[in-house]
PDB file of C-alpha atoms in Angstrom:
ATOM      1  CA  MET A   1      78.078 -22.802  78.277  1.00 53.00           C
ATOM      2  CA  ALA A   2      76.000 -25.397  80.144  1.00 74.00           C
ATOM      3  CA  GLU A   3      77.568 -28.659  81.245  1.00 88.00           C
ATOM      4  CA  PRO A   4      76.442 -31.299  78.658  1.00 86.00           C
ATOM      5  CA  HIS A   5      76.258 -34.070  81.245  1.00 90.00           C
ATOM      6  CA  LEU A   6      73.566 -32.161  83.175  1.00 94.00           C
ATOM      7  CA  ARG A   7      71.134 -32.703  80.284  1.00 93.00           C
ATOM      8  CA  THR A   8      71.961 -36.425  80.348  1.00 92.00           C
ATOM      9  CA  ILE A   9      71.353 -36.587  84.084  1.00 93.00           C
ATOM     10  CA  ARG A  10      68.029 -34.799  83.680  1.00 95.00           C
ATOM     11  CA  LEU A  11      66.898 -37.116  80.850  1.00 95.00           C
ATOM     12  CA  LEU A  12      67.971 -40.180  82.815  1.00 95.00           C
ATOM     13  CA  ALA A  13      65.938 -39.040  85.830  1.00 96.00           C
ATOM     14  CA  GLU A  14      62.929 -38.253  83.622  1.00 97.00           C
ATOM     15  CA  CYS A  15      63.167 -41.681  81.952  1.00 96.00           C
ATOM     16  CA  TYR A  16      63.364 -43.395  85.332  1.00 95.00           C
ATOM     17  CA  GLN A  17      60.349 -41.474  86.636  1.00 97.00           C
ATOM     18  CA  ALA A  18      58.328 -42.176  83.474  1.00 96.00           C
ATOM     19  CA  PHE A  19      59.225 -45.862  83.600  1.00 95.00           C
ATOM     20  CA  GLU A  20      58.318 -46.143  87.282  1.00 94.00           C
ATOM     21  CA  GLN A  21      55.003 -44.430  86.649  1.00 96.00           C
ATOM     22  CA  ALA A  22      54.058 -46.595  83.643  1.00 94.00           C
ATOM     23  CA  SER A  23      55.264 -49.811  85.254  1.00 96.00           C
ATOM     24  CA  GLY A  24      53.806 -49.063  88.688  1.00 96.00           C
ATOM     25  CA  ARG A  25      50.393 -48.134  87.324  1.00 97.00           C
ATOM     26  CA  HIS A  26      50.165 -51.438  85.419  1.00 97.00           C
ATOM     27  CA  VAL A  27      51.400 -53.492  88.382  1.00 97.00           C
ATOM     28  CA  ARG A  28      48.724 -51.897  90.581  1.00 97.00           C
ATOM     29  CA  GLU A  29      46.110 -52.782  87.920  1.00 97.00           C
ATOM     30  CA  LEU A  30      47.292 -56.379  88.331  1.00 97.00           C
ATOM     31  CA  GLY A  31      46.476 -56.139  92.073  1.00 96.00           C
ATOM     32  CA  LEU A  32      50.009 -55.816  93.430  1.00 97.00           C
ATOM     33  CA  THR A  33      52.299 -53.091  94.679  1.00 96.00           C
ATOM     34  CA  PRO A  34      55.588 -52.620  92.802  1.00 95.00           C
ATOM     35  CA  PRO A  35      57.617 -54.236  95.646  1.00 95.00           C
ATOM     36  CA  GLN A  36      55.202 -57.200  95.736  1.00 97.00           C
ATOM     37  CA  PHE A  37      55.528 -57.616  91.984  1.00 97.00           C
ATOM     38  CA  ASP A  38      59.315 -57.394  92.270  1.00 96.00           C
ATOM     39  CA  ILE A  39      59.339 -60.293  94.750  1.00 97.00           C
ATOM     40  CA  ILE A  40      56.862 -62.419  92.763  1.00 98.00           C
ATOM     41  CA  ALA A  41      58.843 -61.810  89.547  1.00 97.00           C
ATOM     42  CA  THR A  42      62.167 -62.599  91.239  1.00 97.00           C
ATOM     43  CA  LEU A  43      60.953 -65.813  92.886  1.00 98.00           C
ATOM     44  CA  GLY A  44      59.019 -67.039  89.841  1.00 97.00           C
ATOM     45  CA  ARG A  45      60.351 -70.272  88.350  1.00 95.00           C
ATOM     46  CA  THR A  46      62.947 -70.656  91.131  1.00 96.00           C
ATOM     47  CA  PRO A  47      63.088 -73.101  94.046  1.00 94.00           C
ATOM     48  CA  GLY A  48      63.216 -70.066  96.327  1.00 95.00           C
ATOM     49  CA  MET A  49      66.016 -68.073  97.881  1.00 94.00           C
ATOM     50  CA  SER A  50      67.175 -66.676 101.172  1.00 92.00           C
ATOM     51  CA  CYS A  51      66.017 -63.250 102.321  1.00 90.00           C
ATOM     52  CA  ARG A  52      69.573 -62.023 101.759  1.00 89.00           C
ATOM     53  CA  GLU A  53      69.554 -63.272  98.153  1.00 93.00           C
ATOM     54  CA  LEU A  54      66.089 -61.837  97.603  1.00 94.00           C
ATOM     55  CA  GLY A  55      67.259 -58.458  98.882  1.00 91.00           C
ATOM     56  CA  GLU A  56      70.238 -58.560  96.519  1.00 92.00           C
ATOM     57  CA  GLN A  57      68.116 -59.560  93.520  1.00 94.00           C
ATOM     58  CA  THR A  58      65.406 -56.937  94.066  1.00 92.00           C
ATOM     59  CA  LEU A  59      65.413 -53.205  94.630  1.00 80.00           C
ATOM     60  CA  ILE A  60      63.798 -53.617  98.049  1.00 89.00           C
ATOM     61  CA  THR A  61      65.597 -52.612 101.243  1.00 86.00           C
ATOM     62  CA  LYS A  62      65.887 -55.111 104.094  1.00 82.00           C
ATOM     63  CA  GLY A  63      63.503 -53.118 106.293  1.00 85.00           C
ATOM     64  CA  THR A  64      60.841 -52.981 103.603  1.00 91.00           C
ATOM     65  CA  LEU A  65      61.376 -56.589 102.509  1.00 94.00           C
ATOM     66  CA  THR A  66      60.060 -58.086 105.752  1.00 93.00           C
ATOM     67  CA  GLY A  67      56.765 -56.174 105.577  1.00 95.00           C
ATOM     68  CA  VAL A  68      56.243 -56.996 101.903  1.00 96.00           C
ATOM     69  CA  LEU A  69      56.907 -60.674 102.598  1.00 97.00           C
ATOM     70  CA  ASP A  70      54.475 -60.552 105.546  1.00 96.00           C
ATOM     71  CA  ARG A  71      51.719 -59.233 103.265  1.00 97.00           C
ATOM     72  CA  LEU A  72      52.464 -61.742 100.491  1.00 98.00           C
ATOM     73  CA  GLU A  73      52.518 -64.567 103.031  1.00 98.00           C
ATOM     74  CA  ALA A  74      49.162 -63.421 104.460  1.00 98.00           C
ATOM     75  CA  ARG A  75      47.722 -63.548 100.929  1.00 97.00           C
ATOM     76  CA  GLY A  76      49.053 -67.089 100.500  1.00 98.00           C
ATOM     77  CA  TYR A  77      51.590 -66.267  97.770  1.00 98.00           C
ATOM     78  CA  VAL A  78      54.862 -66.992  99.594  1.00 98.00           C
ATOM     79  CA  VAL A  79      56.027 -69.223 102.397  1.00 98.00           C
ATOM     80  CA  ARG A  80      59.102 -68.825 104.578  1.00 96.00           C
ATOM     81  CA  THR A  81      60.862 -71.919 105.898  1.00 93.00           C
ATOM     82  CA  PRO A  82      64.078 -72.329 107.893  1.00 90.00           C
ATOM     83  CA  SER A  83      67.068 -73.098 105.683  1.00 83.00           C
ATOM     84  CA  VAL A  84      68.398 -76.646 105.937  1.00 83.00           C
ATOM     85  CA  GLU A  85      71.974 -75.461 105.317  1.00 82.00           C
ATOM     86  CA  ASP A  86      71.965 -72.468 107.686  1.00 82.00           C
ATOM     87  CA  ARG A  87      69.491 -72.357 110.576  1.00 79.00           C
ATOM     88  CA  ARG A  88      69.975 -68.586 110.863  1.00 82.00           C
ATOM     89  CA  SER A  89      68.655 -68.163 107.316  1.00 87.00           C
ATOM     90  CA  VAL A  90      65.114 -68.364 105.990  1.00 91.00           C
ATOM     91  CA  LEU A  91      64.188 -69.658 102.546  1.00 94.00           C
ATOM     92  CA  VAL A  92      61.416 -67.761 100.755  1.00 96.00           C
ATOM     93  CA  ARG A  93      59.550 -69.487  97.947  1.00 97.00           C
ATOM     94  CA  LEU A  94      56.318 -69.073  96.050  1.00 98.00           C
ATOM     95  CA  THR A  95      53.379 -71.258  97.005  1.00 98.00           C
ATOM     96  CA  ASP A  96      51.295 -72.913  94.287  1.00 97.00           C
ATOM     97  CA  ALA A  97      49.042 -69.848  94.406  1.00 98.00           C
ATOM     98  CA  GLY A  98      52.126 -67.617  94.109  1.00 98.00           C
ATOM     99  CA  GLU A  99      53.383 -69.585  91.086  1.00 98.00           C
ATOM    100  CA  ALA A 100      49.949 -69.276  89.477  1.00 98.00           C
ATOM    101  CA  LEU A 101      50.004 -65.528  90.150  1.00 98.00           C
ATOM    102  CA  PHE A 102      53.501 -65.287  88.636  1.00 98.00           C
ATOM    103  CA  GLU A 103      52.331 -67.126  85.498  1.00 98.00           C
ATOM    104  CA  GLN A 104      49.464 -64.641  85.210  1.00 97.00           C
ATOM    105  CA  VAL A 105      51.094 -61.290  86.011  1.00 98.00           C
ATOM    106  CA  PHE A 106      54.667 -61.651  84.742  1.00 97.00           C
ATOM    107  CA  PRO A 107      53.870 -62.273  81.052  1.00 97.00           C
ATOM    108  CA  ALA A 108      51.157 -59.605  81.181  1.00 97.00           C
ATOM    109  CA  HIS A 109      53.598 -57.048  82.539  1.00 97.00           C
ATOM    110  CA  VAL A 110      56.293 -58.010  80.025  1.00 97.00           C
ATOM    111  CA  ARG A 111      53.750 -57.469  77.215  1.00 96.00           C
ATOM    112  CA  HIS A 112      52.746 -54.139  78.738  1.00 96.00           C
ATOM    113  CA  LEU A 113      56.342 -52.923  78.891  1.00 95.00           C
ATOM    114  CA  LYS A 114      57.168 -54.314  75.451  1.00 95.00           C
ATOM    115  CA  SER A 115      54.423 -52.143  73.965  1.00 94.00           C
ATOM    116  CA  ARG A 116      56.301 -49.078  75.220  1.00 95.00           C
ATOM    117  CA  PHE A 117      59.282 -50.042  73.040  1.00 95.00           C
ATOM    118  CA  ALA A 118      57.278 -50.714  69.865  1.00 94.00           C
ATOM    119  CA  GLY A 119      58.618 -47.600  68.130  1.00 95.00           C
ATOM    120  CA  PHE A 120      62.251 -48.703  68.471  1.00 96.00           C
ATOM    121  CA  ALA A 121      64.113 -50.871  65.982  1.00 97.00           C
ATOM    122  CA  GLU A 122      66.304 -53.652  67.343  1.00 96.00           C
ATOM    123  CA  SER A 123      69.369 -51.609  66.397  1.00 97.00           C
ATOM    124  CA  ASP A 124      67.980 -48.642  68.382  1.00 97.00           C
ATOM    125  CA  LEU A 125      67.555 -50.813  71.474  1.00 97.00           C
ATOM    126  CA  SER A 126      71.031 -52.274  71.024  1.00 97.00           C
ATOM    127  CA  GLY A 127      72.531 -48.773  70.968  1.00 97.00           C
ATOM    128  CA  ILE A 128      70.494 -47.703  73.994  1.00 96.00           C
ATOM    129  CA  ASN A 129      71.580 -50.850  75.872  1.00 97.00           C
ATOM    130  CA  GLN A 130      75.237 -50.187  75.100  1.00 97.00           C
ATOM    131  CA  ALA A 131      75.004 -46.543  76.159  1.00 95.00           C
ATOM    132  CA  LEU A 132      73.147 -47.401  79.372  1.00 95.00           C
ATOM    133  CA  ALA A 133      75.669 -50.130  80.240  1.00 95.00           C
ATOM    134  CA  ARG A 134      78.538 -47.667  79.746  1.00 94.00           C
ATOM    135  CA  LEU A 135      76.766 -45.074  81.880  1.00 92.00           C
ATOM    136  CA  ARG A 136      76.044 -47.621  84.615  1.00 91.00           C
ATOM    137  CA  ASP A 137      79.673 -48.738  84.608  1.00 93.00           C
ATOM    138  CA  ALA A 138      80.847 -45.123  84.836  1.00 92.00           C
ATOM    139  CA  LEU A 139      78.535 -44.443  87.781  1.00 90.00           C
ATOM    140  CA  VAL A 140      79.418 -47.542  89.793  1.00 91.00           C
ATOM    141  CA  GLU A 141      82.332 -46.865  92.099  1.00 80.00           C
ATOM    142  CA  PRO A 142      84.942 -49.613  91.975  1.00 75.00           C
ATOM    143  CA  VAL A 143      85.186 -51.470  95.289  1.00 62.00           C
ATOM    144  CA  ALA A 144      88.909 -50.674  95.544  1.00 57.00           C
ATOM    145  CA  GLU A 145      88.255 -46.910  95.283  1.00 51.00           C
ATOM    146  CA  VAL A 146      85.615 -47.022  97.994  1.00 50.00           C
ATOM    147  CA  ALA A 147      87.861 -49.076 100.303  1.00 51.00           C
ATOM    148  CA  GLU A 148      90.873 -46.830  99.706  1.00 54.00           C
ATOM    149  CA  GLY A 149      89.020 -43.539  99.809  1.00 55.00           C
ATOM    150  CA  GLY A 150      86.772 -44.377 102.723  1.00 53.00           C
ATOM    151  CA  ALA A 151      83.150 -43.261 102.950  1.00 51.00           C
ATOM    152  CA  ARG A 152      82.143 -40.592 100.489  1.00 45.00           C
TER     153      ARG A 152
END
């Protein structure tokens, strides 16, 4: 008999791929790459944040983050300034043009994604959210286990 969790893993991967494809295609239609959109969406309506915070809040690796910020800065959407509190840190914030872009693309993308969930009742989404939260929690290794067990 097949392992039942293998079907769940397969469906999860297929959902992730389908979501990335649908989301990424729309973001590119808006004139951005998915990492650029991620940064614009994360910085929108904030006073800005350090590169470290931005890396933690997005799905972008540190190595990729610098290049994406370079391109957004060249387009006039973000500005990097030295942090007043910590001279080793840089604060990244949206420019006025970046805020205007956020106000244009973020609601459009939310509407686009919302349309993909039109066939689900609120109770369906609540059940999906609960199941996904349980799955996420089961997949995240507790910090104590990682520290005790070493690298895995």
